[in-house]
Amino acid sequence: MLRLPKFEVRTPESLDAALALLAEFGPDARVIAGGTDLVPNMKHELVTPRIVVSLARIPELRGVGDAGAGWLRLGAMTSLADVAADARVRAQAPALAQAAGLVAGPQLRTMGTLGGNVLLDTRCQWYNQTYFWREALGFCLKKDGTLCHVVEGGSKCVAAASNDTAPALMTLRAELVFVGPQGRRVTPIDDLWLADGAANKKCASDELLVEVRLPPTGPGHRGAYGKLRERASIDFPLLGVATRIELDARGTITDADVVLTALQARPVRVKRAAELLLGVRAEGDAFLAAARAVADQAHRQAHPMPNIPGDAEWRRAMVPVYVRRTLEAAARGAGPVHAV
Ligand SMILES: Cc1cc2nc3c(=O)[nH]c(=O)nc-3n(C[C@H](O)[C@H](O)[C@H](O)COP(=O)(O)OP(=O)(O)OC[C@H]3O[C@@H](n4cnc5c(N)ncnc54)[C@H](O)[C@@H]3O)c2cc1C
Ligand code: SF4
């Protein structure tokens, strides 16, 4: 049985009090939301905070609401189950509702939060292991070591971004609201990422993610999420595909976007997706041909690493299959796409 190292829990009741604790304890403190990733990582001694600052008692961090001018605000502490079930999210951002509904299993979606999912650490099967296991193999670049077990001679960690909601939020052009010692900042989710598996987000340890904002979408908005995983019940993605299509009144595509995850340290946007789909009606042979062209482009861009479960070549072969199916699902107003 894995035991948790000793730590203290603080439960501030306001954002200011939480920020004050992070400032007081600096690198000894760590934010906890649902704890569904942080607690296993503490058991594995990947992170060893002395003070854990819980956001559970800060009411303004929860819930879905109107942010004005058609924007939706989703509090960072809103559970993934609530995001998946919310009627406004399902109508305005179907790809996000589907992605949230496919994270892990029901218990973890009840505890796990949207903010924790956006800020989820990257994953690697040589890193997400016990201290004993890592010590026996030899530590790696991401923690305590000097080499990478995945890329021989590599000088940068390539652990995989594995958060299901991130690609969906990227297709939706979501914005993130952070608060920190310098005040409040709003950043497009596209600007959050760094291509470094050891620290793949531009977010300081004394900052808090307060909310995720979704811009308005019209009646022609379609979105879907596709997820490849070992078991249909609980696993992290071996591949995640988020798609967005915008249609005019005649059903012709006016804009599109496709973002992939679980391939690299950051989610990857498929190049030329909008160009390849623009002006095509979202049905019939012309649409299928355009969706195949986007799938081929995704295949050219995808180079999965052998650092998460599943043979890397097989995962690469699944990229065009999942891109095409997820685009077709979006066009039909359906989804999600996943193996059962
Ligand atoms: C068996 C299992 C299966 C899983 N499967 C999946 C899966 O399929 N897909 C997937 O995406 N995830 C999966 N997860 C991971 C996890 O359950 C989810 O990503 C969940 O959304 C994490 O949210 P949380 O609230 O529990 O985050 P926590 O564990 O509390 O926090 C995660 C990280 O974010 C930081 N953080 C959290 N909230 C904030 C905030 N508001 N401001 C600043 N920092 C913050 C924490 O300090 C920590 O570093 C799985 C986990 C397990 C144990
Ligand atoms: S990709 Fe390499 S450096 Fe990064 S966690 Fe895995 S083994 Fe460690």
GROMACS .gro file of C-alpha atoms and ligand atoms in nm:
model
  401
    1MET     CA    1   0.000   0.000   0.000
    2LEU     CA    2   0.128   0.348  -0.086
    3ARG     CA    3   0.119   0.595   0.202
    4LEU     CA    4   0.086   0.970   0.175
    5PRO     CA    5   0.382   1.165   0.313
    6LYS     CA    6   0.296   1.401   0.603
    7PHE     CA    7   0.150   1.741   0.508
    8GLU     CA    8  -0.082   2.011   0.647
    9VAL     CA    9  -0.410   2.113   0.483
   10ARG     CA   10  -0.527   2.475   0.482
   11THR     CA   11  -0.880   2.561   0.372
   12PRO     CA   12  -0.905   2.936   0.300
   13GLU     CA   13  -1.254   3.080   0.245
   14SER     CA   14  -1.160   3.355   0.000
   15LEU     CA   15  -0.931   3.403  -0.298
   16ASP     CA   16  -0.728   3.664  -0.109
   17ALA     CA   17  -0.670   3.422   0.180
   18ALA     CA   18  -0.563   3.147  -0.062
   19LEU     CA   19  -0.320   3.381  -0.239
   20ALA     CA   20  -0.179   3.491   0.097
   21LEU     CA   21  -0.108   3.127   0.191
   22LEU     CA   22   0.067   3.062  -0.143
   23ALA     CA   23   0.278   3.376  -0.091
   24GLU     CA   24   0.359   3.282   0.272
   25PHE     CA   25   0.470   2.923   0.204
   26GLY     CA   26   0.616   2.966  -0.147
   27PRO     CA   27   0.750   2.639  -0.296
   28ASP     CA   28   0.642   2.444   0.017
   29ALA     CA   29   0.275   2.501  -0.075
   30ARG     CA   30   0.062   2.340  -0.344
   31VAL     CA   31  -0.297   2.406  -0.453
   32ILE     CA   32  -0.542   2.115  -0.437
   33ALA     CA   33  -0.876   2.116  -0.622
   34GLY     CA   34  -1.036   1.769  -0.648
   35GLY     CA   35  -0.701   1.605  -0.568
   36THR     CA   36  -0.754   1.323  -0.818
   37ASP     CA   37  -0.414   1.381  -0.979
   38LEU     CA   38  -0.229   1.561  -0.700
   39VAL     CA   39  -0.289   1.292  -0.436
   40PRO     CA   40  -0.156   1.002  -0.649
   41ASN     CA   41   0.142   1.220  -0.741
   42MET     CA   42   0.206   1.286  -0.370
   43LYS     CA   43   0.186   0.912  -0.298
   44HIS     CA   44   0.443   0.855  -0.572
   45GLU     CA   45   0.658   1.132  -0.414
   46LEU     CA   46   0.659   1.320  -0.744
   47VAL     CA   47   0.548   1.629  -0.552
   48THR     CA   48   0.602   1.663  -0.178
   49PRO     CA   49   0.432   1.983  -0.053
   50ARG     CA   50   0.441   2.061   0.320
   51ILE     CA   51   0.123   2.272   0.293
   52VAL     CA   52  -0.172   2.180   0.072
   53VAL     CA   53  -0.404   2.476   0.002
   54SER     CA   54  -0.756   2.351  -0.069
   55LEU     CA   55  -0.989   2.560  -0.290
   56ALA     CA   56  -1.296   2.365  -0.174
   57ARG     CA   57  -1.441   2.643   0.046
   58ILE     CA   58  -1.419   2.933  -0.199
   59PRO     CA   59  -1.774   2.958  -0.335
   60GLU     CA   60  -1.697   3.197  -0.623
   61LEU     CA   61  -1.485   2.927  -0.790
   62ARG     CA   62  -1.782   2.696  -0.852
   63GLY     CA   63  -2.056   2.682  -1.111
   64VAL     CA   64  -2.147   2.776  -1.466
   65GLY     CA   65  -2.289   3.122  -1.532
   66ASP     CA   66  -2.342   3.405  -1.777
   67ALA     CA   67  -2.034   3.624  -1.831
   68GLY     CA   68  -2.214   3.881  -2.050
   69ALA     CA   69  -2.236   3.930  -2.430
   70GLY     CA   70  -2.311   3.557  -2.477
   71TRP     CA   71  -1.995   3.439  -2.297
   72LEU     CA   72  -2.017   3.155  -2.043
   73ARG     CA   73  -1.806   3.146  -1.727
   74LEU     CA   74  -1.712   2.811  -1.577
   75GLY     CA   75  -1.563   2.835  -1.228
   76ALA     CA   76  -1.232   2.648  -1.198
   77MET     CA   77  -1.375   2.431  -0.915
   78THR     CA   78  -1.677   2.318  -1.120
   79SER     CA   79  -1.669   1.939  -1.130
   80LEU     CA   80  -1.617   1.764  -1.461
   81ALA     CA   81  -1.949   1.585  -1.405
   82ASP     CA   82  -2.126   1.921  -1.378
   83VAL     CA   83  -1.950   2.055  -1.690
   84ALA     CA   84  -2.053   1.743  -1.884
   85ALA     CA   85  -2.416   1.765  -1.768
   86ASP     CA   86  -2.474   2.141  -1.796
   87ALA     CA   87  -2.737   2.223  -2.061
   88ARG     CA   88  -2.570   2.555  -2.154
   89VAL     CA   89  -2.230   2.390  -2.203
   90ARG     CA   90  -2.383   2.107  -2.406
   91ALA     CA   91  -2.554   2.358  -2.637
   92GLN     CA   92  -2.275   2.618  -2.666
   93ALA     CA   93  -1.970   2.390  -2.644
   94PRO     CA   94  -2.062   2.027  -2.721
   95ALA     CA   95  -1.697   1.919  -2.767
   96LEU     CA   96  -1.616   2.038  -2.413
   97ALA     CA   97  -1.918   1.863  -2.259
   98GLN     CA   98  -1.819   1.541  -2.440
   99ALA     CA   99  -1.451   1.566  -2.339
  100ALA     CA  100  -1.538   1.634  -1.973
  101GLY     CA  101  -1.778   1.338  -1.982
  102LEU     CA  102  -1.501   1.103  -2.098
  103VAL     CA  103  -1.239   1.192  -1.834
  104ALA     CA  104  -1.154   0.890  -1.616
  105GLY     CA  105  -1.469   0.736  -1.456
  106PRO     CA  106  -1.778   0.868  -1.273
  107GLN     CA  107  -1.619   0.896  -0.924
  108LEU     CA  108  -1.319   1.086  -1.059
  109ARG     CA  109  -1.543   1.318  -1.264
  110THR     CA  110  -1.742   1.397  -0.948
  111MET     CA  111  -1.427   1.489  -0.753
  112GLY     CA  112  -1.212   1.618  -1.041
  113THR     CA  113  -1.253   1.979  -1.150
  114LEU     CA  114  -1.228   2.168  -1.477
  115GLY     CA  115  -0.944   2.384  -1.339
  116GLY     CA  116  -0.750   2.077  -1.224
  117ASN     CA  117  -0.797   1.923  -1.566
  118VAL     CA  118  -0.669   2.231  -1.751
  119LEU     CA  119  -0.366   2.243  -1.519
  120LEU     CA  120  -0.308   1.865  -1.514
  121ASP     CA  121   0.057   1.761  -1.515
  122THR     CA  122   0.196   1.581  -1.822
  123ARG     CA  123   0.230   1.203  -1.810
  124CYS     CA  124   0.502   0.947  -1.887
  125GLN     CA  125   0.517   0.579  -1.795
  126TRP     CA  126   0.878   0.621  -1.675
  127TYR     CA  127   0.772   0.903  -1.443
  128ASN     CA  128   0.423   0.827  -1.307
  129GLN     CA  129   0.560   0.552  -1.085
  130THR     CA  130   0.650   0.499  -0.720
  131TYR     CA  131   0.974   0.638  -0.574
  132PHE     CA  132   1.102   0.279  -0.537
  133TRP     CA  133   1.033   0.203  -0.905
  134ARG     CA  134   1.194   0.526  -1.029
  135GLU     CA  135   1.496   0.482  -0.804
  136ALA     CA  136   1.548   0.125  -0.929
  137LEU     CA  137   1.535   0.235  -1.295
  138GLY     CA  138   1.730   0.557  -1.243
  139PHE     CA  139   1.566   0.898  -1.211
  140CYS     CA  140   1.495   1.107  -1.521
  141LEU     CA  141   1.517   1.470  -1.635
  142LYS     CA  142   1.168   1.554  -1.510
  143LYS     CA  143   1.266   1.484  -1.150
  144ASP     CA  144   1.599   1.416  -0.978
  145GLY     CA  145   1.781   1.278  -1.286
  146THR     CA  146   1.983   1.391  -1.586
  147LEU     CA  147   1.859   1.173  -1.874
  148CYS     CA  148   1.540   1.084  -2.057
  149HIS     CA  149   1.436   0.717  -2.084
  150VAL     CA  150   1.224   0.792  -2.392
  151VAL     CA  151   1.449   1.000  -2.620
  152GLU     CA  152   1.807   0.875  -2.608
  153GLY     CA  153   2.038   1.169  -2.551
  154GLY     CA  154   1.734   1.400  -2.521
  155SER     CA  155   1.782   1.722  -2.328
  156LYS     CA  156   1.412   1.806  -2.290
  157CYS     CA  157   1.130   1.608  -2.127
  158VAL     CA  158   0.865   1.494  -2.376
  159ALA     CA  159   0.602   1.372  -2.127
  160ALA     CA  160   0.255   1.390  -2.288
  161ALA     CA  161  -0.018   1.647  -2.230
  162SER     CA  162  -0.306   1.417  -2.130
  163ASN     CA  163  -0.589   1.649  -2.022
  164ASP     CA  164  -0.902   1.573  -2.223
  165THR     CA  165  -1.066   1.915  -2.192
  166ALA     CA  166  -0.763   2.113  -2.320
  167PRO     CA  167  -0.801   2.040  -2.695
  168ALA     CA  168  -1.177   2.103  -2.678
  169LEU     CA  169  -1.117   2.438  -2.505
  170MET     CA  170  -0.860   2.527  -2.773
  171THR     CA  171  -1.108   2.466  -3.057
  172LEU     CA  172  -1.357   2.685  -2.868
  173ARG     CA  173  -1.105   2.972  -2.830
  174ALA     CA  174  -1.155   2.967  -2.452
  175GLU     CA  175  -0.993   3.222  -2.223
  176LEU     CA  176  -0.846   3.151  -1.878
  177VAL     CA  177  -0.869   3.395  -1.588
  178PHE     CA  178  -0.585   3.375  -1.334
  179VAL     CA  179  -0.528   3.575  -1.015
  180GLY     CA  180  -0.188   3.617  -0.853
  181PRO     CA  181   0.028   3.863  -0.664
  182GLN     CA  182   0.025   4.096  -0.970
  183GLY     CA  183  -0.358   4.092  -0.987
  184ARG     CA  184  -0.586   3.937  -1.248
  185ARG     CA  185  -0.478   3.827  -1.596
  186VAL     CA  186  -0.678   3.682  -1.884
  187THR     CA  187  -0.504   3.460  -2.138
  188PRO     CA  188  -0.625   3.269  -2.444
  189ILE     CA  189  -0.579   2.898  -2.372
  190ASP     CA  190  -0.359   2.870  -2.683
  191ASP     CA  191  -0.100   3.087  -2.504
  192LEU     CA  192  -0.090   2.866  -2.192
  193TRP     CA  193   0.137   2.595  -2.334
  194LEU     CA  194   0.511   2.536  -2.345
  195ALA     CA  195   0.672   2.251  -2.543
  196ASP     CA  196   0.838   2.107  -2.232
  197GLY     CA  197   0.698   1.801  -2.057
  198ALA     CA  198   0.868   1.897  -1.728
  199ALA     CA  199   0.661   2.218  -1.704
  200ASN     CA  200   0.424   2.262  -1.998
  201LYS     CA  201   0.224   2.564  -1.875
  202LYS     CA  202   0.294   2.934  -1.835
  203CYS     CA  203   0.138   2.953  -1.489
  204ALA     CA  204   0.327   3.047  -1.174
  205SER     CA  205   0.297   2.838  -0.857
  206ASP     CA  206   0.157   3.144  -0.667
  207GLU     CA  207  -0.124   3.196  -0.921
  208LEU     CA  208  -0.476   3.054  -0.910
  209LEU     CA  209  -0.693   2.966  -1.206
  210VAL     CA  210  -1.028   3.129  -1.125
  211GLU     CA  211  -1.244   3.058  -1.428
  212VAL     CA  212  -1.261   2.943  -1.786
  213ARG     CA  213  -1.456   3.167  -2.027
  214LEU     CA  214  -1.622   3.044  -2.344
  215PRO     CA  215  -1.709   3.285  -2.627
  216PRO     CA  216  -2.060   3.273  -2.776
  217THR     CA  217  -2.132   3.026  -3.055
  218GLY     CA  218  -2.416   3.050  -3.307
  219PRO     CA  219  -2.678   2.800  -3.430
  220GLY     CA  220  -2.430   2.671  -3.693
  221HIS     CA  221  -2.174   2.565  -3.431
  222ARG     CA  222  -2.090   2.194  -3.424
  223GLY     CA  223  -1.829   2.022  -3.209
  224ALA     CA  224  -1.728   1.672  -3.106
  225TYR     CA  225  -1.457   1.492  -2.908
  226GLY     CA  226  -1.294   1.160  -2.992
  227LYS     CA  227  -1.091   0.957  -2.743
  228LEU     CA  228  -0.876   0.650  -2.793
  229ARG     CA  229  -0.802   0.460  -2.472
  230GLU     CA  230  -0.723   0.110  -2.356
  231ARG     CA  231  -1.050   0.055  -2.165
  232ALA     CA  232  -1.368   0.251  -2.230
  233SER     CA  233  -1.416   0.301  -1.856
  234ILE     CA  234  -1.136   0.492  -1.684
  235ASP     CA  235  -0.812   0.539  -1.878
  236PHE     CA  236  -0.622   0.852  -1.974
  237PRO     CA  237  -0.630   0.929  -2.349
  238LEU     CA  238  -0.389   0.747  -2.580
  239LEU     CA  239  -0.513   1.006  -2.830
  240GLY     CA  240  -0.767   1.287  -2.795
  241VAL     CA  241  -0.923   1.470  -3.093
  242ALA     CA  242  -1.138   1.783  -3.060
  243THR     CA  243  -1.317   1.917  -3.366
  244ARG     CA  244  -1.515   2.233  -3.435
  245ILE     CA  245  -1.717   2.317  -3.747
  246GLU     CA  246  -1.913   2.637  -3.813
  247LEU     CA  247  -2.197   2.618  -4.068
  248ASP     CA  248  -2.393   2.890  -4.244
  249ALA     CA  249  -2.773   2.872  -4.291
  250ARG     CA  250  -2.729   2.643  -4.597
  251GLY     CA  251  -2.506   2.395  -4.413
  252THR     CA  252  -2.182   2.512  -4.576
  253ILE     CA  253  -1.867   2.518  -4.362
  254THR     CA  254  -1.745   2.870  -4.288
  255ASP     CA  255  -1.476   2.781  -4.032
  256ALA     CA  256  -1.324   2.470  -3.870
  257ASP     CA  257  -1.058   2.364  -3.622
  258VAL     CA  258  -0.905   2.033  -3.509
  259VAL     CA  259  -0.674   1.992  -3.205
  260LEU     CA  260  -0.504   1.669  -3.095
  261THR     CA  261  -0.371   1.568  -2.755
  262ALA     CA  262  -0.166   1.290  -2.588
  263LEU     CA  263   0.098   1.308  -2.862
  264GLN     CA  264   0.345   1.565  -2.728
  265ALA     CA  265   0.405   1.786  -2.426
  266ARG     CA  266   0.137   2.028  -2.549
  267PRO     CA  267  -0.184   1.988  -2.750
  268VAL     CA  268  -0.126   2.017  -3.127
  269ARG     CA  269  -0.346   2.206  -3.376
  270VAL     CA  270  -0.390   2.035  -3.714
  271LYS     CA  271  -0.264   2.272  -3.982
  272ARG     CA  272  -0.492   2.386  -4.269
  273ALA     CA  273  -0.807   2.221  -4.124
  274ALA     CA  274  -1.016   2.535  -4.188
  275GLU     CA  275  -0.870   2.581  -4.539
  276LEU     CA  276  -0.942   2.218  -4.636
  277LEU     CA  277  -1.303   2.227  -4.511
  278LEU     CA  278  -1.400   2.584  -4.607
  279GLY     CA  279  -1.691   2.614  -4.851
  280VAL     CA  280  -1.777   2.241  -4.835
  281ARG     CA  281  -2.129   2.132  -4.740
  282ALA     CA  282  -2.115   1.926  -4.418
  283GLU     CA  283  -2.256   1.610  -4.577
  284GLY     CA  284  -2.201   1.376  -4.870
  285ASP     CA  285  -1.893   1.277  -5.067
  286ALA     CA  286  -1.733   1.622  -5.084
  287PHE     CA  287  -1.737   1.645  -4.706
  288LEU     CA  288  -1.593   1.295  -4.667
  289ALA     CA  289  -1.311   1.380  -4.909
  290ALA     CA  290  -1.233   1.704  -4.721
  291ALA     CA  291  -1.246   1.525  -4.383
  292ARG     CA  292  -1.001   1.263  -4.522
  293ALA     CA  293  -0.766   1.541  -4.635
  294VAL     CA  294  -0.768   1.687  -4.281
  295ALA     CA  295  -0.711   1.335  -4.141
  296ASP     CA  296  -0.410   1.287  -4.374
  297GLN     CA  297  -0.267   1.621  -4.262
  298ALA     CA  298  -0.312   1.517  -3.895
  299HIS     CA  299  -0.129   1.190  -3.969
  300ARG     CA  300   0.165   1.380  -4.121
  301GLN     CA  301   0.188   1.600  -3.811
  302ALA     CA  302   0.148   1.324  -3.548
  303HIS     CA  303   0.458   1.163  -3.401
  304PRO     CA  304   0.351   0.987  -3.078
  305MET     CA  305   0.625   0.907  -2.827
  306PRO     CA  306   0.663   0.562  -2.666
  307ASN     CA  307   0.606   0.716  -2.322
  308ILE     CA  308   0.238   0.642  -2.262
  309PRO     CA  309   0.069   0.302  -2.296
  310GLY     CA  310  -0.015   0.168  -2.644
  311ASP     CA  311   0.226   0.100  -2.927
  312ALA     CA  312   0.334   0.438  -3.072
  313GLU     CA  313   0.295   0.325  -3.437
  314TRP     CA  314  -0.056   0.195  -3.367
  315ARG     CA  315  -0.147   0.523  -3.194
  316ARG     CA  316  -0.018   0.712  -3.501
  317ALA     CA  317  -0.224   0.490  -3.732
  318MET     CA  318  -0.533   0.573  -3.524
  319VAL     CA  319  -0.485   0.951  -3.568
  320PRO     CA  320  -0.646   0.981  -3.917
  321VAL     CA  321  -0.920   0.733  -3.818
  322TYR     CA  322  -1.019   0.936  -3.510
  323VAL     CA  323  -0.986   1.273  -3.688
  324ARG     CA  324  -1.217   1.162  -3.971
  325ARG     CA  325  -1.472   1.000  -3.738
  326THR     CA  326  -1.474   1.298  -3.502
  327LEU     CA  327  -1.524   1.544  -3.788
  328GLU     CA  328  -1.811   1.328  -3.919
  329ALA     CA  329  -1.964   1.319  -3.571
  330ALA     CA  330  -1.942   1.699  -3.543
  331ALA     CA  331  -2.106   1.742  -3.884
  332ARG     CA  332  -2.395   1.518  -3.774
  333GLY     CA  333  -2.428   1.704  -3.443
  334ALA     CA  334  -2.330   1.379  -3.271
  335GLY     CA  335  -2.036   1.243  -3.065
  336PRO     CA  336  -1.841   1.158  -2.865
  337VAL     CA  337  -1.633   0.909  -3.063
  338HIS     CA  338  -1.478   0.632  -2.857
  339ALA     CA  339  -1.437   0.257  -2.854
  340VAL     CA  340  -1.692   0.070  -2.644
  341LIG     C1  341  -0.739   0.643  -1.254
  341LIG     C2  342  -0.734   0.783  -1.308
  341LIG     C3  343  -0.776   0.806  -1.439
  341LIG     C4  344  -0.770   0.934  -1.493
  341LIG     N1  345  -0.812   0.954  -1.622
  341LIG     C5  346  -0.807   1.077  -1.678
  341LIG     C6  347  -0.850   1.098  -1.811
  341LIG     O1  348  -0.896   1.006  -1.879
  341LIG     N2  349  -0.840   1.222  -1.863
  341LIG     C7  350  -0.791   1.327  -1.792
  341LIG     O2  351  -0.786   1.438  -1.845
  341LIG     N3  352  -0.752   1.311  -1.662
  341LIG     C8  353  -0.761   1.189  -1.603
  341LIG     N4  354  -0.722   1.171  -1.473
  341LIG     C9  355  -0.664   1.283  -1.399
  341LIG    C10  356  -0.761   1.366  -1.314
  341LIG     O3  357  -0.857   1.287  -1.252
  341LIG    C11  358  -0.832   1.473  -1.396
  341LIG     O4  359  -0.744   1.535  -1.486
  341LIG    C12  360  -0.897   1.582  -1.308
  341LIG     O5  361  -0.968   1.673  -1.390
  341LIG    C13  362  -0.798   1.661  -1.225
  341LIG     O6  363  -0.872   1.759  -1.154
  341LIG     P1  364  -0.856   1.777  -0.996
  341LIG     O7  365  -0.952   1.882  -0.957
  341LIG     O8  366  -0.868   1.648  -0.926
  341LIG     O9  367  -0.706   1.831  -0.992
  341LIG     P2  368  -0.599   1.823  -0.873
  341LIG    O10  369  -0.543   1.685  -0.867
  341LIG    O11  370  -0.654   1.880  -0.748
  341LIG    O12  371  -0.491   1.925  -0.931
  341LIG    C14  372  -0.421   1.901  -1.052
  341LIG    C15  373  -0.313   2.008  -1.067
  341LIG    O13  374  -0.370   2.136  -1.091
  341LIG    C16  375  -0.336   2.229  -0.988
  341LIG     N5  376  -0.460   2.307  -0.968
  341LIG    C17  377  -0.584   2.256  -0.961
  341LIG     N6  378  -0.675   2.354  -0.959
  341LIG    C18  379  -0.606   2.471  -0.962
  341LIG    C19  380  -0.645   2.609  -0.964
  341LIG     N7  381  -0.774   2.646  -0.965
  341LIG     N8  382  -0.548   2.703  -0.969
  341LIG    C20  383  -0.416   2.667  -0.969
  341LIG     N9  384  -0.374   2.539  -0.969
  341LIG    C21  385  -0.468   2.442  -0.966
  341LIG    C22  386  -0.292   2.144  -0.869
  341LIG    O14  387  -0.198   2.212  -0.788
  341LIG    C23  388  -0.228   2.025  -0.941
  341LIG    O15  389  -0.099   2.059  -0.984
  341LIG    C24  390  -0.726   1.042  -1.414
  341LIG    C25  391  -0.686   1.020  -1.282
  341LIG    C26  392  -0.690   0.892  -1.229
  341LIG    C27  393  -0.648   0.870  -1.086
  342SF4     S1  394   0.977   1.193  -2.120
  342SF4    FE1  395   1.183   1.144  -2.042
  342SF4     S2  396   1.236   1.309  -1.899
  342SF4    FE2  397   1.014   1.321  -1.938
  342SF4     S3  398   0.920   1.206  -1.771
  342SF4    FE3  399   0.951   1.061  -1.942
  342SF4     S4  400   1.150   0.969  -1.907
  342SF4    FE4  401   1.137   1.149  -1.777
   0.00000   0.00000   0.00000
